[in-house]
mmCIF file of C-alpha atoms and ligand atoms in Angstrom:
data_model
loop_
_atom_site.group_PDB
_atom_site.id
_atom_site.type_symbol
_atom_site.label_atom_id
_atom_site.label_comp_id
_atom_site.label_asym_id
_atom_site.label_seq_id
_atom_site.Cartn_x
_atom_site.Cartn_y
_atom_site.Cartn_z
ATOM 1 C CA UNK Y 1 -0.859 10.639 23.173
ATOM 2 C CA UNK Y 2 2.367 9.855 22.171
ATOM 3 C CA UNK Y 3 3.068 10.122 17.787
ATOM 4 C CA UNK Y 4 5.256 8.660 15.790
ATOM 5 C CA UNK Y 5 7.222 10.425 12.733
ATOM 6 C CA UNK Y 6 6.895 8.231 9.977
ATOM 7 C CA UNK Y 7 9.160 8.699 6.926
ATOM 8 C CA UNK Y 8 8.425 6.796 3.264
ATOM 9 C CA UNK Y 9 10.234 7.263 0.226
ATOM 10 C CA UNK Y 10 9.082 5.666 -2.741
ATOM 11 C CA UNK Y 11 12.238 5.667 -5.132
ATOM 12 C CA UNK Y 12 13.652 3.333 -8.648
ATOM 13 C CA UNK Y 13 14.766 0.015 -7.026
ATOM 14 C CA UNK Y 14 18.397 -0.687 -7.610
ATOM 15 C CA UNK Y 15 20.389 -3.962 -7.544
ATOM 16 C CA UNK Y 16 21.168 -4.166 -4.264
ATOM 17 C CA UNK Y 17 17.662 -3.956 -3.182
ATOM 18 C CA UNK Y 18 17.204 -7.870 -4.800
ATOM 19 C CA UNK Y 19 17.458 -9.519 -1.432
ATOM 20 C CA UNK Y 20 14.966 -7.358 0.418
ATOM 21 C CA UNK Y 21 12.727 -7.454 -2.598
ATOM 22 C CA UNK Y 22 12.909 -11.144 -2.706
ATOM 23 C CA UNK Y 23 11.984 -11.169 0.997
ATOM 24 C CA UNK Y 24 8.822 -8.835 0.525
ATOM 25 C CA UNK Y 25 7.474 -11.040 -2.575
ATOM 26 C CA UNK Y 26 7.596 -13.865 0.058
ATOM 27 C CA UNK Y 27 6.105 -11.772 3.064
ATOM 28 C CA UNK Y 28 3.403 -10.188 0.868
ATOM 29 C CA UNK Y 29 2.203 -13.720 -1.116
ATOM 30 C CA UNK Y 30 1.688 -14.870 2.123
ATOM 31 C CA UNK Y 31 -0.596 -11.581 3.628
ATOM 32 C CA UNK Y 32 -2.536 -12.047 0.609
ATOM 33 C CA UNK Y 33 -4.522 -13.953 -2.325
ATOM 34 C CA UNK Y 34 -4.988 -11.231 -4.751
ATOM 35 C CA UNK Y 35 -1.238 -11.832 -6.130
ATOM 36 C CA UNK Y 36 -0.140 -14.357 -8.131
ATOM 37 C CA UNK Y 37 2.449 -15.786 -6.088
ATOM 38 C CA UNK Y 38 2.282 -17.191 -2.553
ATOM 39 C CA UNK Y 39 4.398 -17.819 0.470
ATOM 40 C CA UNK Y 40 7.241 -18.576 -1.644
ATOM 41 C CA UNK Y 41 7.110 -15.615 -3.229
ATOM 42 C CA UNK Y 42 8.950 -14.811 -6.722
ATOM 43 C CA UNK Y 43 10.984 -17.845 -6.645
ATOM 44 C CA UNK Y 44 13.926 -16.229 -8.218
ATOM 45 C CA UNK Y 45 17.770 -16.072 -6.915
ATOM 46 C CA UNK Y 46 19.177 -13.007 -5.421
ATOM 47 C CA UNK Y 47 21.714 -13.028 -8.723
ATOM 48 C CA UNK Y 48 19.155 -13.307 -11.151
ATOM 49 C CA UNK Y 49 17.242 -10.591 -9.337
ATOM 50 C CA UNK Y 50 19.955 -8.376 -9.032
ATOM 51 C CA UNK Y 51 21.314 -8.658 -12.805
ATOM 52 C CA UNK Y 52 17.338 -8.343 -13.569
ATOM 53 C CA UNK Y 53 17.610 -5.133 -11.786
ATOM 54 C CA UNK Y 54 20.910 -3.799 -13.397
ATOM 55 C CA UNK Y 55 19.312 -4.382 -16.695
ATOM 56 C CA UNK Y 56 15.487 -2.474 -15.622
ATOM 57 C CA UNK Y 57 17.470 0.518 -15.420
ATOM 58 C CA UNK Y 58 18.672 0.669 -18.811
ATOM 59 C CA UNK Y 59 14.843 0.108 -20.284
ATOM 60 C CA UNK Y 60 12.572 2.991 -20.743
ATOM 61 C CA UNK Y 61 9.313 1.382 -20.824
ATOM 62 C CA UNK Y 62 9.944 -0.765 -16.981
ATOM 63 C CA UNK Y 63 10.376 0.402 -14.167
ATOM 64 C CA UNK Y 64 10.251 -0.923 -10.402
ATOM 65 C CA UNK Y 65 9.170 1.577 -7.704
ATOM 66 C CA UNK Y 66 9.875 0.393 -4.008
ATOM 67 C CA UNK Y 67 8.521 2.733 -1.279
ATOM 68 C CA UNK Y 68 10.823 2.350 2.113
ATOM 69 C CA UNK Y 69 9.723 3.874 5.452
ATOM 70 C CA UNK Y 70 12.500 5.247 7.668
ATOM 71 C CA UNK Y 71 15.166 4.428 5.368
ATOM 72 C CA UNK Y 72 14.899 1.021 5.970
ATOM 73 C CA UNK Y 73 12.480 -1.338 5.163
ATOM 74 C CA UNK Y 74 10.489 -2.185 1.820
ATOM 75 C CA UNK Y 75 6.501 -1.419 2.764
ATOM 76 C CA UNK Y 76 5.328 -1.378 -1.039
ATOM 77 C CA UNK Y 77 6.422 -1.883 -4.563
ATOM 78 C CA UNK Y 78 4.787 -1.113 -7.785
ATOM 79 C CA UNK Y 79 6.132 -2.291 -11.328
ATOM 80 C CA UNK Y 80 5.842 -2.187 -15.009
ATOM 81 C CA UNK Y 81 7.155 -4.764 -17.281
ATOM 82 C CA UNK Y 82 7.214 -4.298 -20.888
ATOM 83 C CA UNK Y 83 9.353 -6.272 -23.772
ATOM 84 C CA UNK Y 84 10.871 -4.364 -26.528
ATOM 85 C CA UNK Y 85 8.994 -5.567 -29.876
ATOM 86 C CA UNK Y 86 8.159 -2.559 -31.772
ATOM 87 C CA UNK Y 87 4.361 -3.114 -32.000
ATOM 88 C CA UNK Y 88 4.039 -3.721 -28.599
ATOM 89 C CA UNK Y 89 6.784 -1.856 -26.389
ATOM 90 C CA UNK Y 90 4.063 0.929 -25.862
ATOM 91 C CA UNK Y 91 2.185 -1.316 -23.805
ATOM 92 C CA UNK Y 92 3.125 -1.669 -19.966
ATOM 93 C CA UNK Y 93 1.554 -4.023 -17.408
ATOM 94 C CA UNK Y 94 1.247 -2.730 -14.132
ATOM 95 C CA UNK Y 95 1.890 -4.663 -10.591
ATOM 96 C CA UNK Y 96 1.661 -3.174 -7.474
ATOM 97 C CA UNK Y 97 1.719 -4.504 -3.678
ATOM 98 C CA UNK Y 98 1.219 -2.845 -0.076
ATOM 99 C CA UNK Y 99 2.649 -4.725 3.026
ATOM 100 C CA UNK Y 100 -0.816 -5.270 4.906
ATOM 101 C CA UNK Y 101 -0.014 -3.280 7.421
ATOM 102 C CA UNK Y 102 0.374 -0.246 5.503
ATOM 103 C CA UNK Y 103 -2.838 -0.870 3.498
ATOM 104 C CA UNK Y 104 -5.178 1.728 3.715
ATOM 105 C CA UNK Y 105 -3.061 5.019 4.592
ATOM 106 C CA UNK Y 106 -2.685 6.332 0.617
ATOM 107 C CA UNK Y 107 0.784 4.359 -0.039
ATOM 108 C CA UNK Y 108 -1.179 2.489 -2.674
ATOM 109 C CA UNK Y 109 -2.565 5.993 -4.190
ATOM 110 C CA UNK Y 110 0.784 7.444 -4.218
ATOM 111 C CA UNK Y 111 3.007 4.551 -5.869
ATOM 112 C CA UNK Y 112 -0.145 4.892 -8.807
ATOM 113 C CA UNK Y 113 0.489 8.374 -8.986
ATOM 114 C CA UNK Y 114 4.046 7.731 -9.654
ATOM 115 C CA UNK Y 115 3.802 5.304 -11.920
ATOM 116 C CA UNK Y 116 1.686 7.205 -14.264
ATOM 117 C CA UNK Y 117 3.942 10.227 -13.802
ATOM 118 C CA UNK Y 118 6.749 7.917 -14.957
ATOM 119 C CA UNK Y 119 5.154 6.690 -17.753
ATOM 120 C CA UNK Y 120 3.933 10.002 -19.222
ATOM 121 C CA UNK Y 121 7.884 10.945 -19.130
ATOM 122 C CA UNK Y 122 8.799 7.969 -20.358
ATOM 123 C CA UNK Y 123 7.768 9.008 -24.219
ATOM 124 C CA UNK Y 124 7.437 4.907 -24.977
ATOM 125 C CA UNK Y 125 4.333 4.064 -23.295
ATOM 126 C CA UNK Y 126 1.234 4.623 -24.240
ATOM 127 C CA UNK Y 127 -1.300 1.771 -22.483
ATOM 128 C CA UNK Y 128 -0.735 1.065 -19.152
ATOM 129 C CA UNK Y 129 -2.911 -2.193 -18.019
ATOM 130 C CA UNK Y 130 -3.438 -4.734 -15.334
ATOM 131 C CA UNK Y 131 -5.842 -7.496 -14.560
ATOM 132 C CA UNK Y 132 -7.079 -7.805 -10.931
ATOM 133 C CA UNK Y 133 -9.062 -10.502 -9.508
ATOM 134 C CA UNK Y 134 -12.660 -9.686 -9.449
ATOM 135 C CA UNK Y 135 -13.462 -9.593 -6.034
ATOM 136 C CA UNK Y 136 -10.035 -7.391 -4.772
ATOM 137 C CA UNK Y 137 -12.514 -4.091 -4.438
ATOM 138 C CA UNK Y 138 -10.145 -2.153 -2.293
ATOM 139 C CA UNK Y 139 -7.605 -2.725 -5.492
ATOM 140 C CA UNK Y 140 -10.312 -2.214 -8.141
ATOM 141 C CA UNK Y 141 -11.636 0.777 -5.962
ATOM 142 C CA UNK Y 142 -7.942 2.651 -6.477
ATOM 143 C CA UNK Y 143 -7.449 1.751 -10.431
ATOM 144 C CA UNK Y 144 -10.588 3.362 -10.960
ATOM 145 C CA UNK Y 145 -9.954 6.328 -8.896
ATOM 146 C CA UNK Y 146 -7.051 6.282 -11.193
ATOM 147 C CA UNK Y 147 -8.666 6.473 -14.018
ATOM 148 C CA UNK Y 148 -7.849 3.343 -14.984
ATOM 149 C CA UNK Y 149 -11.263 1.439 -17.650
ATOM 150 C CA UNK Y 150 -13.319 -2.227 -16.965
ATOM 151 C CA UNK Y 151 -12.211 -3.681 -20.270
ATOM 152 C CA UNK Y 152 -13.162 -6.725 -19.763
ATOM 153 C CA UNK Y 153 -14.441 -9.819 -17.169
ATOM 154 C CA UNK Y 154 -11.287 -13.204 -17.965
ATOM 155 C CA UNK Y 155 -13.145 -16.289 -16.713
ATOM 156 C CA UNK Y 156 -10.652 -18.539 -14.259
ATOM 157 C CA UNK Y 157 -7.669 -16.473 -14.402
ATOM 158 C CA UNK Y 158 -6.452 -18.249 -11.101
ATOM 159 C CA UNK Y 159 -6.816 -21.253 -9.129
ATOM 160 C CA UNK Y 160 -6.739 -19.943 -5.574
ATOM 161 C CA UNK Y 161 -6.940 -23.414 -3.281
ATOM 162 C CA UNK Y 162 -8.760 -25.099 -5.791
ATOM 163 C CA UNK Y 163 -11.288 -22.246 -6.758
ATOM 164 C CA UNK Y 164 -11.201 -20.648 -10.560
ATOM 165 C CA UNK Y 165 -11.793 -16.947 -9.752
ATOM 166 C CA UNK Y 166 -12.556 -14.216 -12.521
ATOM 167 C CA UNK Y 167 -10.142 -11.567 -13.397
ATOM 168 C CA UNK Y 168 -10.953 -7.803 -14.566
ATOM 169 C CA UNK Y 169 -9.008 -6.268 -17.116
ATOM 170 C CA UNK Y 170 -8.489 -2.599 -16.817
ATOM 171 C CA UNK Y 171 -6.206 0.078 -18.632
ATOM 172 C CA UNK Y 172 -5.522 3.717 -18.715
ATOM 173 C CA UNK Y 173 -4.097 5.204 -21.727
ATOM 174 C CA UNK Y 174 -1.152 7.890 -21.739
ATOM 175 C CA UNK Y 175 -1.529 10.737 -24.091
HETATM 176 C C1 COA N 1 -4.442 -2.907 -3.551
HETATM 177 C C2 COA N 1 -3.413 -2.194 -2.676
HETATM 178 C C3 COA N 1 -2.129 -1.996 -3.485
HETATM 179 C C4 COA N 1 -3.973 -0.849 -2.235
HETATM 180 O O1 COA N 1 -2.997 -0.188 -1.458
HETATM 181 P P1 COA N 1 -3.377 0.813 -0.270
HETATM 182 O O2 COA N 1 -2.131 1.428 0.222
HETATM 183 O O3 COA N 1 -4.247 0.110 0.691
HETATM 184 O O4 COA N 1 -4.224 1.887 -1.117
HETATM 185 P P2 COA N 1 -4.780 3.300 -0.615
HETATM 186 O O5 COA N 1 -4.616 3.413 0.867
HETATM 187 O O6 COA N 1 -4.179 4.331 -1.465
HETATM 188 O O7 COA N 1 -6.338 3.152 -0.917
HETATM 189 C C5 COA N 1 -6.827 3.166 -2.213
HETATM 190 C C6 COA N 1 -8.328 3.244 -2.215
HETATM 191 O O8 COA N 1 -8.873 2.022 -1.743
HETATM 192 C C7 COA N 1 -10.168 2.297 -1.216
HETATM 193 N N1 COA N 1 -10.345 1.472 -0.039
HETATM 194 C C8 COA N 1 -9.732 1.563 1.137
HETATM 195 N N2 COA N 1 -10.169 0.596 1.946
HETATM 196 C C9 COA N 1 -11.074 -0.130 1.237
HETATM 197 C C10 COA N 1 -11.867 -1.261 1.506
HETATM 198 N N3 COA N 1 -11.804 -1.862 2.678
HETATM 199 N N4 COA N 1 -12.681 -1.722 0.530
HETATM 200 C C11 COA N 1 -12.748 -1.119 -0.660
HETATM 201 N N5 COA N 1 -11.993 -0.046 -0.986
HETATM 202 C C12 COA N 1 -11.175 0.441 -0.028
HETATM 203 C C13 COA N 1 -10.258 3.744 -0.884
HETATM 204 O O9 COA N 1 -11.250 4.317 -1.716
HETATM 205 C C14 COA N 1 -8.900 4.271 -1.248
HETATM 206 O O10 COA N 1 -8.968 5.499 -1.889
HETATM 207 P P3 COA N 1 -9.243 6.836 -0.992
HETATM 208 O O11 COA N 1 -8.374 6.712 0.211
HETATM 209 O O12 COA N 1 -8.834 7.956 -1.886
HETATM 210 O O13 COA N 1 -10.694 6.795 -0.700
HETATM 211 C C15 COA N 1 -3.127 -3.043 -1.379
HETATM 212 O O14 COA N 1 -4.323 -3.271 -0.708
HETATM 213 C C16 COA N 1 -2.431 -4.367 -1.652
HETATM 214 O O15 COA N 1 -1.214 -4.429 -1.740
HETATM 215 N N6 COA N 1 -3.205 -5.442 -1.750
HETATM 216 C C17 COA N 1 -2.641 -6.787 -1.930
HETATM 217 C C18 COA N 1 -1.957 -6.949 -3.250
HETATM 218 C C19 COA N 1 -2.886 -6.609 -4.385
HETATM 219 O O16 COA N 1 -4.080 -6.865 -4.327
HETATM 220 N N7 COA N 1 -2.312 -6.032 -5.446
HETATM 221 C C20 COA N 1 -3.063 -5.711 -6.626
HETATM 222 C C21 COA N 1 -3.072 -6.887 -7.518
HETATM 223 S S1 COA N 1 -3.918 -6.525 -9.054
#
C-alpha cells in the first residue's frame, strides 16, 4: 500500500490569508449546519477581512488560528473574539471549524489545544466560552474532552431551514 506524507501547520492567520479564509467560510457553511453561516459564508470583503486581520494581531485577547496542510491549503480554523471593555475583555468566545474531510483525524483536538495554550499566555483572558448546537455531539464530545462545562441549555438559538434548534453553552476557565 502506497502512503501519503501529510504535512499541517496550524499557525496565527495573517492578512494575506483573507481571501483563502473567505473561501473556507463559504466551503465549510456549506459541508455543514452546526455553523452559523451557510454557503455564502462570512459575507465580508477581502479588504475588510484583511484590515480585520492587520488589526487581530495587535489585540491580546483574539486570535485566529488557521491550520494548512502541505503549505497550501486552509483545512481548519479556530478563533477567539473578544472586545476591549474592561469588565469584559477577560472573556473570549471560541469558534472553531474542520473542512469535512479532515474531521475526525485529531485536527479539531489540536487547534483546542492551541487555543487554550494561547490564552493561558495571553495574561487577559480568563473565560473562554462557546455555544454549540445541541445535537453537534462530535463537537460537544471534544469541548468536553477539553474540559470545557454544560452551563446552560438556550432555547431556539438558530433557525436551521425553518427549525428552532437548542444551543449548549459551555466554558472553561483559565487560571
Ligand atoms: C467539531 C469539529 C471542529 C471537530 O473537529 P475534528 O477534527 O473532527 O475533531 P477531532 O478529530 O479532534 O475529534 C474530537 C473528538 O470527537 C469525537 N468524535 C469523533 N467522531 C465522532 C462522532 N462521529 N460522534 C461523536 N463524537 C465523535 C472523538 O471523541 C474525538 O476525540 P478522540 O479522538 O480523542 O476520541 C468538526 O467536526 C467541525 O468542524 N464540525 C463542523 C463545524 C462545527 O460544528 N464547529 C463547532 C461549532 S460550535
Amino acid at each position: 500500500m502506497k502512503t501519503e506524507k501529510i504535512e499541517i501547520m496550524i499557525r496565527e492567520a495573517i492578512p494575506s490569508d483573507a481571501k483563502e479564509i473567505l473561501a473556507f467560510s463559504r466551503q465549510t457553511g456549506a459541508e455543514t449546519d452546526f455553523l452559523t453561516y451557510g454557503e455564502e459564508g462570512l459575507e465580508l470583503s477581502e479588504a475588510f477581512e484583511e484590515m480585520y486581520l492587520e488589526g487581530l494581531m495587535d489585540k491580546q485577547n483574539a486570535i485566529l488560528l488557521v491550520a494548512i496542510i502541505n503549505n497550501e491549503e486552509i483545512i481548519g480554523m479556530a478563533s477567539v473574539g473578544a472586545d476591549d471593555k474592561p469588565k469584559t475583555q477577560h472573556v473570549g468566545e471560541v469558534g472553531i471549524t474542520v473542512s469535512k474531510e479532515f474531521w475526525g483525524f485529531g485536527l479539531g483536538t489540536a487547534l483546542m489545544e492551541e487555543i487554550e495554550i494561547w490564552a493561558k499566555e495571553s495574561g487577559v483572558i480568563r473565560r473562554l466560552e462557546l455555544t454549540v448546537h445541541s445535537e453537534n455531539e462530535r463537537a460537544i464530545v471534544l469541548y468536553e474532552k477539553m474540559g470545557y462545562h454544560r452551563e446552560g441549555l438556550l432555547s431556539r438559538i438558530m433557525c436551521i431551514n425553518g427549525t428552532f434548534v437548542d444551543g449548549v453553552m459551555m466554558s472553561l476557565l483559565i487560571d
